XYZ file of C-alpha atoms in Angstrom:
470
model
C 0.768 -57.694 -3.541
C -2.229 -56.767 -5.733
C -4.433 -57.157 -3.058
C -2.049 -54.920 -0.641
C -2.006 -52.159 -3.854
C -5.277 -51.527 -4.882
C -6.452 -51.637 -0.840
C -3.373 -48.503 -0.612
C -5.921 -46.913 -3.346
C -8.647 -47.117 -2.920
C -7.343 -45.975 1.342
C -6.206 -43.007 -0.279
C -9.010 -42.099 -2.947
C -11.521 -42.673 0.222
C -10.210 -40.214 2.628
C -8.921 -37.876 -0.534
C -12.871 -38.296 -1.884
C -14.264 -37.119 1.866
C -11.290 -34.120 2.180
C -13.672 -33.285 -0.746
C -17.060 -33.575 -0.574
C -15.920 -31.668 3.583
C -14.553 -28.977 1.764
C -17.355 -28.198 -1.064
C -19.490 -28.092 1.747
C -17.951 -26.099 3.620
C -17.302 -23.726 0.556
C -21.843 -23.741 0.670
C -21.277 -22.776 4.063
C -19.042 -20.099 3.943
C -21.721 -17.822 2.994
C -21.795 -16.033 6.119
C -18.947 -16.443 7.796
C -16.514 -13.807 5.990
C -18.158 -11.102 7.718
C -18.998 -12.650 11.034
C -16.108 -11.532 13.743
C -15.351 -8.088 12.005
C -17.487 -6.254 13.959
C -17.248 -3.639 16.726
C -13.990 -2.152 18.633
C -10.764 -2.985 16.651
C -7.048 -3.616 18.769
C -5.264 -0.943 19.952
C -7.738 1.351 18.926
C -10.424 4.045 20.102
C -11.968 2.603 16.211
C -15.050 0.612 15.701
C -15.607 -1.119 11.962
C -19.140 0.120 11.990
C -17.451 4.452 11.872
C -14.990 3.724 9.879
C -17.003 1.673 7.301
C -19.739 4.833 7.450
C -17.028 7.144 7.509
C -15.627 6.324 4.479
C -18.147 4.059 2.107
C -21.102 6.735 2.374
C -18.318 10.561 2.689
C -14.856 9.479 1.576
C -14.876 7.606 -1.050
C -16.199 9.335 -3.571
C -14.366 12.503 -2.931
C -11.255 10.524 -2.482
C -11.630 8.776 -6.424
C -12.872 12.095 -8.225
C -8.902 12.890 -6.758
C -7.280 9.974 -7.971
C -8.010 11.216 -12.123
C -6.408 13.931 -12.038
C -4.102 15.109 -13.424
C -1.477 15.338 -10.556
C -2.313 12.441 -8.451
C -2.596 9.266 -11.712
C 0.282 10.235 -12.872
C 3.144 8.492 -10.959
C 6.672 8.124 -11.696
C 8.103 4.527 -11.020
C 11.604 2.447 -11.698
C 10.578 -1.432 -13.021
C 13.265 -1.561 -13.362
C 15.527 -2.391 -10.778
C 17.683 -5.324 -9.396
C 16.024 -7.619 -6.438
C 19.003 -7.575 -4.072
C 18.247 -10.052 -2.042
C 17.963 -12.962 -4.243
C 19.207 -13.937 -8.124
C 15.247 -13.556 -9.531
C 15.405 -16.097 -12.583
C 12.868 -14.455 -15.590
C 9.593 -12.413 -14.960
C 5.975 -13.016 -15.360
C 5.242 -13.491 -18.714
C 1.546 -12.637 -18.424
C 0.420 -10.025 -20.847
C -1.192 -8.856 -18.550
C 1.625 -8.628 -15.778
C 2.359 -5.685 -18.737
C 3.196 -2.374 -17.525
C 2.545 0.018 -20.408
C 4.502 3.293 -19.683
C 2.899 6.811 -21.123
C 4.887 8.946 -23.927
C 7.026 12.224 -23.044
C 4.176 14.026 -24.240
C 1.314 11.755 -22.437
C 2.589 12.837 -19.225
C 1.758 16.713 -18.314
C 4.009 20.017 -19.100
C 3.426 20.733 -15.459
C 4.544 17.150 -13.805
C 7.247 16.166 -16.224
C 8.949 19.386 -15.698
C 12.486 19.810 -12.952
C 10.491 19.204 -9.241
C 13.037 23.077 -8.983
C 10.350 24.994 -7.012
C 7.555 23.568 -8.328
C 5.721 23.660 -5.610
C 7.144 27.160 -5.132
C 3.938 30.121 -6.487
C 6.399 32.846 -5.645
C 9.681 31.050 -7.348
C 7.224 30.502 -10.111
C 6.777 33.687 -11.085
C 9.714 34.959 -10.117
C 11.511 32.884 -11.777
C 11.904 34.553 -14.688
C 13.047 37.471 -12.989
C 15.984 35.688 -11.799
C 16.920 34.016 -14.834
C 17.693 37.520 -16.148
C 18.801 39.161 -13.370
C 21.853 35.996 -13.538
C 22.164 36.417 -17.960
C 22.769 39.943 -17.227
C 25.592 40.168 -15.394
C 25.407 38.854 -11.101
C 27.356 38.364 -8.774
C 28.871 34.553 -9.812
C 27.202 32.992 -5.991
C 27.332 29.245 -7.863
C 28.572 26.010 -6.123
C 31.998 24.558 -7.035
C 30.865 20.333 -9.016
C 32.288 18.817 -6.056
C 30.176 20.675 -3.584
C 27.068 20.893 -5.329
C 27.551 16.732 -4.675
C 28.140 17.063 -0.697
C 25.332 19.414 -0.636
C 23.610 17.104 -2.531
C 24.472 13.486 -0.452
C 23.688 15.918 3.234
C 20.193 16.816 2.122
C 19.551 13.099 0.155
C 21.325 11.453 3.622
C 18.806 14.215 5.689
C 15.568 12.545 3.959
C 16.837 8.736 4.368
C 17.267 9.208 8.136
C 12.822 10.313 8.390
C 12.068 7.527 5.125
C 9.878 4.672 5.739
C 10.713 3.578 2.174
C 13.197 3.089 -0.569
C 11.966 6.028 -3.128
C 12.977 5.816 -5.999
C 15.057 8.759 -7.847
C 12.046 10.374 -10.283
C 15.890 11.830 -12.373
C 17.127 7.684 -13.045
C 16.779 7.714 -16.757
C 15.150 4.050 -15.838
C 12.425 5.636 -14.322
C 9.484 6.542 -16.933
C 6.035 8.221 -15.952
C 2.956 5.412 -15.305
C -1.244 6.190 -15.833
C -1.991 4.745 -12.853
C -5.557 5.193 -14.380
C -4.381 3.341 -17.746
C -3.085 0.110 -15.055
C -5.177 -0.760 -12.778
C -4.636 -2.870 -10.388
C -5.910 -6.149 -10.687
C -5.243 -9.765 -10.061
C -3.340 -11.194 -12.886
C -2.507 -14.542 -13.161
C 0.953 -13.547 -10.677
C 0.788 -16.647 -8.388
C 3.262 -19.387 -7.448
C 6.745 -19.729 -5.784
C 7.582 -16.332 -6.428
C 4.828 -15.030 -5.772
C 5.134 -16.438 -2.000
C 8.817 -16.196 -2.171
C 7.930 -12.180 -1.633
C 5.577 -12.512 1.379
C 7.458 -15.437 3.260
C 10.238 -13.402 3.050
C 8.391 -9.671 4.281
C 6.815 -12.422 7.316
C 9.502 -14.206 8.377
C 12.238 -11.629 7.884
C 11.321 -8.466 8.686
C 8.390 -9.135 10.794
C 9.936 -9.391 14.176
C 8.828 -13.320 14.451
C 11.312 -15.460 15.508
C 11.762 -18.367 13.135
C 10.412 -21.195 15.560
C 6.973 -19.641 15.331
C 4.762 -20.582 12.625
C 3.116 -17.894 10.674
C -0.566 -18.762 10.287
C -1.329 -20.730 6.687
C -4.429 -21.949 4.813
C -5.105 -25.342 5.966
C -4.808 -28.097 3.515
C -3.563 -31.139 3.377
C -0.722 -30.845 3.875
C -0.219 -28.144 6.014
C -3.295 -30.025 9.226
C -1.776 -28.536 12.462
C -2.906 -24.190 10.890
C -5.545 -23.460 13.797
C -2.737 -24.957 16.593
C 0.034 -22.567 14.838
C -2.450 -19.968 14.957
C -2.695 -19.974 18.570
C 0.803 -20.603 19.057
C 1.307 -17.218 17.055
C -1.317 -14.781 18.145
C -0.360 -15.678 21.514
C 3.209 -14.833 20.969
C 2.516 -10.965 18.809
C -0.868 -10.066 21.692
C 2.760 -11.471 24.288
C 4.234 -7.997 22.068
C 5.105 -4.428 22.932
C 1.870 -2.396 21.306
C 4.810 -1.257 18.425
C 5.628 -4.256 17.313
C 1.444 -5.546 16.912
C 0.730 -2.952 14.978
C 4.036 -3.394 12.475
C 2.944 -7.214 12.047
C -0.685 -6.055 11.561
C -0.535 -2.622 8.973
C 1.218 -5.773 6.768
C -1.605 -7.716 7.255
C -3.623 -5.412 5.890
C -1.678 -4.571 3.191
C -1.565 -7.967 2.310
C -5.327 -8.625 3.130
C -5.985 -4.832 0.981
C -3.977 -6.385 -2.235
C -6.190 -9.096 -1.542
C -9.786 -7.829 -1.580
C -8.475 -6.595 -5.194
C -7.401 -9.116 -6.815
C -10.752 -10.291 -5.811
C -13.044 -7.416 -6.660
C -11.246 -7.498 -10.308
C -10.628 -10.861 -11.028
C -10.545 -12.060 -14.344
C -13.902 -14.079 -15.246
C -13.190 -13.629 -18.998
C -11.404 -13.885 -21.075
C -11.761 -15.787 -24.371
C -10.362 -14.014 -28.339
C -13.406 -11.898 -28.475
C -13.595 -10.670 -24.724
C -11.864 -10.031 -21.062
C -13.534 -8.979 -18.544
C -12.889 -8.075 -14.850
C -15.348 -8.483 -11.611
C -15.801 -9.656 -8.316
C -15.373 -13.486 -7.012
C -17.011 -14.874 -4.465
C -15.065 -17.987 -3.854
C -11.552 -16.439 -4.609
C -13.055 -13.570 -1.216
C -13.945 -16.543 0.272
C -11.239 -18.598 0.072
C -8.738 -15.687 1.371
C -10.970 -14.868 4.140
C -13.575 -17.051 5.490
C -13.000 -17.765 9.117
C -13.770 -21.273 8.304
C -11.033 -21.900 4.917
C -8.008 -19.934 6.893
C -8.700 -21.572 10.033
C -9.581 -18.559 11.943
C -7.117 -16.645 9.829
C -9.672 -14.430 7.173
C -11.681 -12.079 9.485
C -8.089 -11.449 11.191
C -7.053 -9.902 8.503
C -10.635 -8.231 7.759
C -9.301 -6.085 10.631
C -5.868 -5.625 10.354
C -7.452 -3.434 7.646
C -9.096 -1.474 9.569
C -6.496 -0.694 11.467
C -4.796 0.155 7.978
C -7.522 2.167 7.897
C -6.558 4.630 10.706
C -3.149 4.409 9.593
C -3.117 6.274 6.874
C -6.407 8.479 7.638
C -4.443 9.571 10.735
C -1.384 10.962 8.228
C -3.099 12.612 6.114
C -4.903 14.317 9.450
C -1.609 15.654 10.681
C -0.263 16.482 7.306
C -3.393 19.309 5.735
C -1.281 22.125 7.833
C 1.589 21.144 5.122
C -0.447 20.961 1.613
C -2.348 24.003 3.089
C 0.526 27.367 2.664
C -0.218 29.612 -0.119
C 3.173 28.178 -1.022
C 2.052 24.673 -2.193
C 0.337 23.940 -5.065
C -0.121 20.157 -7.022
C 1.843 21.787 -9.948
C 1.188 20.441 -13.613
C 0.520 23.700 -15.368
C -2.826 24.361 -15.621
C -3.778 26.836 -13.171
C -7.390 26.626 -12.600
C -7.461 23.022 -12.849
C -4.384 22.964 -10.774
C -6.673 25.647 -8.010
C -9.408 23.181 -8.198
C -7.888 20.329 -7.461
C -6.129 21.287 -4.406
C -8.768 23.059 -3.412
C -10.932 19.678 -3.460
C -7.036 18.272 -1.362
C -7.330 20.283 1.089
C -12.011 19.489 1.886
C -10.345 15.447 1.444
C -7.631 16.119 4.349
C -10.325 18.439 6.189
C -13.195 15.183 6.732
C -9.920 12.965 7.092
C -9.437 15.799 10.573
C -12.979 15.863 11.488
C -13.245 11.780 11.831
C -14.132 11.470 15.449
C -11.933 8.357 16.199
C -7.852 8.436 15.304
C -5.990 6.486 15.648
C -3.771 7.999 18.725
C 0.020 7.609 16.674
C 1.418 9.192 20.653
C 1.160 5.800 21.764
C 3.326 4.579 19.933
C 7.738 4.600 20.702
C 7.137 5.998 24.416
C 8.778 6.178 27.083
C 11.809 5.011 27.978
C 13.789 7.545 25.946
C 15.827 5.444 24.485
C 14.816 2.323 24.169
C 12.084 4.090 21.946
C 14.276 5.485 19.367
C 16.072 1.920 18.844
C 12.902 0.069 18.517
C 11.403 2.838 16.374
C 14.955 3.034 14.725
C 14.347 -0.497 14.150
C 10.534 -0.824 12.891
C 11.947 1.663 10.391
C 14.715 -0.354 8.844
C 12.306 -3.146 8.756
C 9.554 -1.152 6.045
C 13.329 0.333 4.797
C 13.452 -3.192 4.087
C 9.999 -4.937 2.493
C 10.207 -1.611 -0.020
C 13.553 -3.128 -1.006
C 11.526 -6.696 -1.936
C 8.881 -5.196 -3.610
C 11.795 -4.481 -6.679
C 11.759 -8.742 -6.680
C 8.416 -8.868 -7.604
C 8.088 -10.305 -10.669
C 4.994 -9.108 -12.275
C 5.261 -5.455 -13.344
C 2.064 -4.264 -12.607
C 2.222 -6.429 -9.196
C 5.763 -4.444 -8.622
C 4.085 -1.020 -9.969
C 0.909 -1.209 -7.326
C 3.758 -2.927 -4.832
C 5.918 -0.349 -4.706
C 3.698 1.658 -4.955
C 1.045 1.297 -1.781
C 4.160 0.502 0.004
C 5.405 4.376 -0.914
C 2.762 5.390 0.010
C 1.964 3.607 3.878
C 6.107 4.659 4.068
C 5.185 7.947 4.201
C 2.090 8.288 5.843
C 4.196 6.664 8.686
C 6.635 8.842 8.457
C 4.610 11.548 8.382
C 3.111 10.361 11.765
C 6.782 11.342 13.264
C 7.135 14.331 12.135
C 5.002 15.772 14.280
C 7.768 18.638 16.302
C 8.324 19.730 12.032
C 4.855 19.853 10.401
C 3.815 22.317 14.031
C 6.647 23.784 13.094
C 6.283 25.007 9.613
C 6.821 28.283 8.643
C 4.062 30.562 7.440
C 6.865 32.754 5.641
C 7.289 31.712 2.512
C 10.597 32.279 2.219
C 12.121 30.730 4.716
C 11.578 26.891 3.664
C 10.204 24.583 6.073
C 12.364 21.709 7.117
C 9.378 19.315 7.092
C 9.237 18.078 2.803
C 7.500 16.031 0.785
C 8.939 15.022 -2.253
C 5.731 14.662 -5.678
C 6.391 11.034 -5.488
C 6.296 10.833 -1.948
C 2.883 12.716 -2.110
C 1.548 10.637 -5.124
C 1.880 7.236 -3.754
C 0.438 8.034 -0.407
C -2.484 9.398 -1.295
C -3.485 7.126 -3.854
C -1.717 4.185 -2.011
C -5.138 5.390 1.042
C -7.182 5.128 -2.149
C -6.839 1.468 -2.551
C -7.168 1.565 1.035
C -10.539 3.396 1.279
C -11.717 1.143 -2.093
C -10.561 -2.033 0.004
C -13.694 -0.778 2.035
C -15.882 0.174 -0.240
C -15.452 -3.551 -1.862
C -15.633 -5.524 1.498
C -19.329 -4.023 1.447
C -19.925 -5.673 -2.520
C -18.947 -8.649 -1.031
C -21.376 -8.271 1.781
C -23.939 -7.537 -0.604
C -23.340 -10.047 -2.812
C -22.955 -12.917 -0.173
C -26.492 -11.695 1.627
C -27.262 -12.672 -2.814
C -26.451 -16.442 -2.733
C -27.960 -17.141 0.459
């Protein structure tokens, strides 16, 4: 009996040792493979990786980073205390790096924390005092009853939600707080394991139009050795879907890839009593994106990141007329700075519009009008659901950046499919535009694209680090 037990133990130890040795060999050879397939044309697009790298890294990225440091874009109002609407969360992340420090009222510029009423209208701000004085002097009472006002607000919310692809937190809620994004950067917090897995599993399995019989590609390991075969079946299924379903999956995959790049680029390298040091973790990056370590999935995920970049870049280009209106202000209460930053923003939007190989959104939801409308609504509701899943993230810092980035992508989709409303924007400041963006949507739109732009730039850093190791 003892001999049998020893034989089984030796057999198990021998196989595990072979696997571990092979894994170390793969790690050692992985340096040049992360990017070997991330070149050339992108699927469903008339663009290539090299054009995006040059445009982003050399022209757009530096300007965008300077803009995002301004007061208007660095303060984001968010409700981090919403309960998870889909399952009961047992606990929140207890790690200190998961914490988010909200702003005290005096830290937020007065113009940002003031009521959003008339905030973006220069004419309205100029004449607000006159209007208030007129009301005090006994102008005709045209105020609405509370019931009517609530009904109008409800109608407006319904109209807004019909065009939205994501949940937008109520900025007037007492649970919503301003957060300084520069003081709460996205980086590795140690949040991982079953809870983090449940978030992404719910997103992919329940909201990406995939039948449960088709297994999505996972990182191969001893317990999951059929990853390569699963990947072939999955991608064969995906290629057989319509362009809209393929695009939806690639957007989610690209967002996932971007977040993983941020965590690898700002990884906790040293956590001692006297210092905390974050920096690039090449091994972590390889684990997530090397072709052999991910059964060929890593390079596909990086290509999906470039697809996501094109979608959000196209949205910025299309939104230019909305921001060009003289009535629109980046209102913080500091007039000279606000004008300067609006000029910087318009410069970035003009640059985005000058990109030579934009994604053509007219290729989506074309064909039969009723079928296209039904598919668009299905996609909108699926993405709306994903934005709600962000309230299930246990790590508050991860929740903050997850909510912001899904909201930013949702705002991009809203812009892409509101072309007619944007083209019909009135030139007069008197007539209110049919197309609207709240401050929360604007801040998330630019910061979400800032995260994607940063990811593209970080890929260049990882290329150089991998080359040095070779």
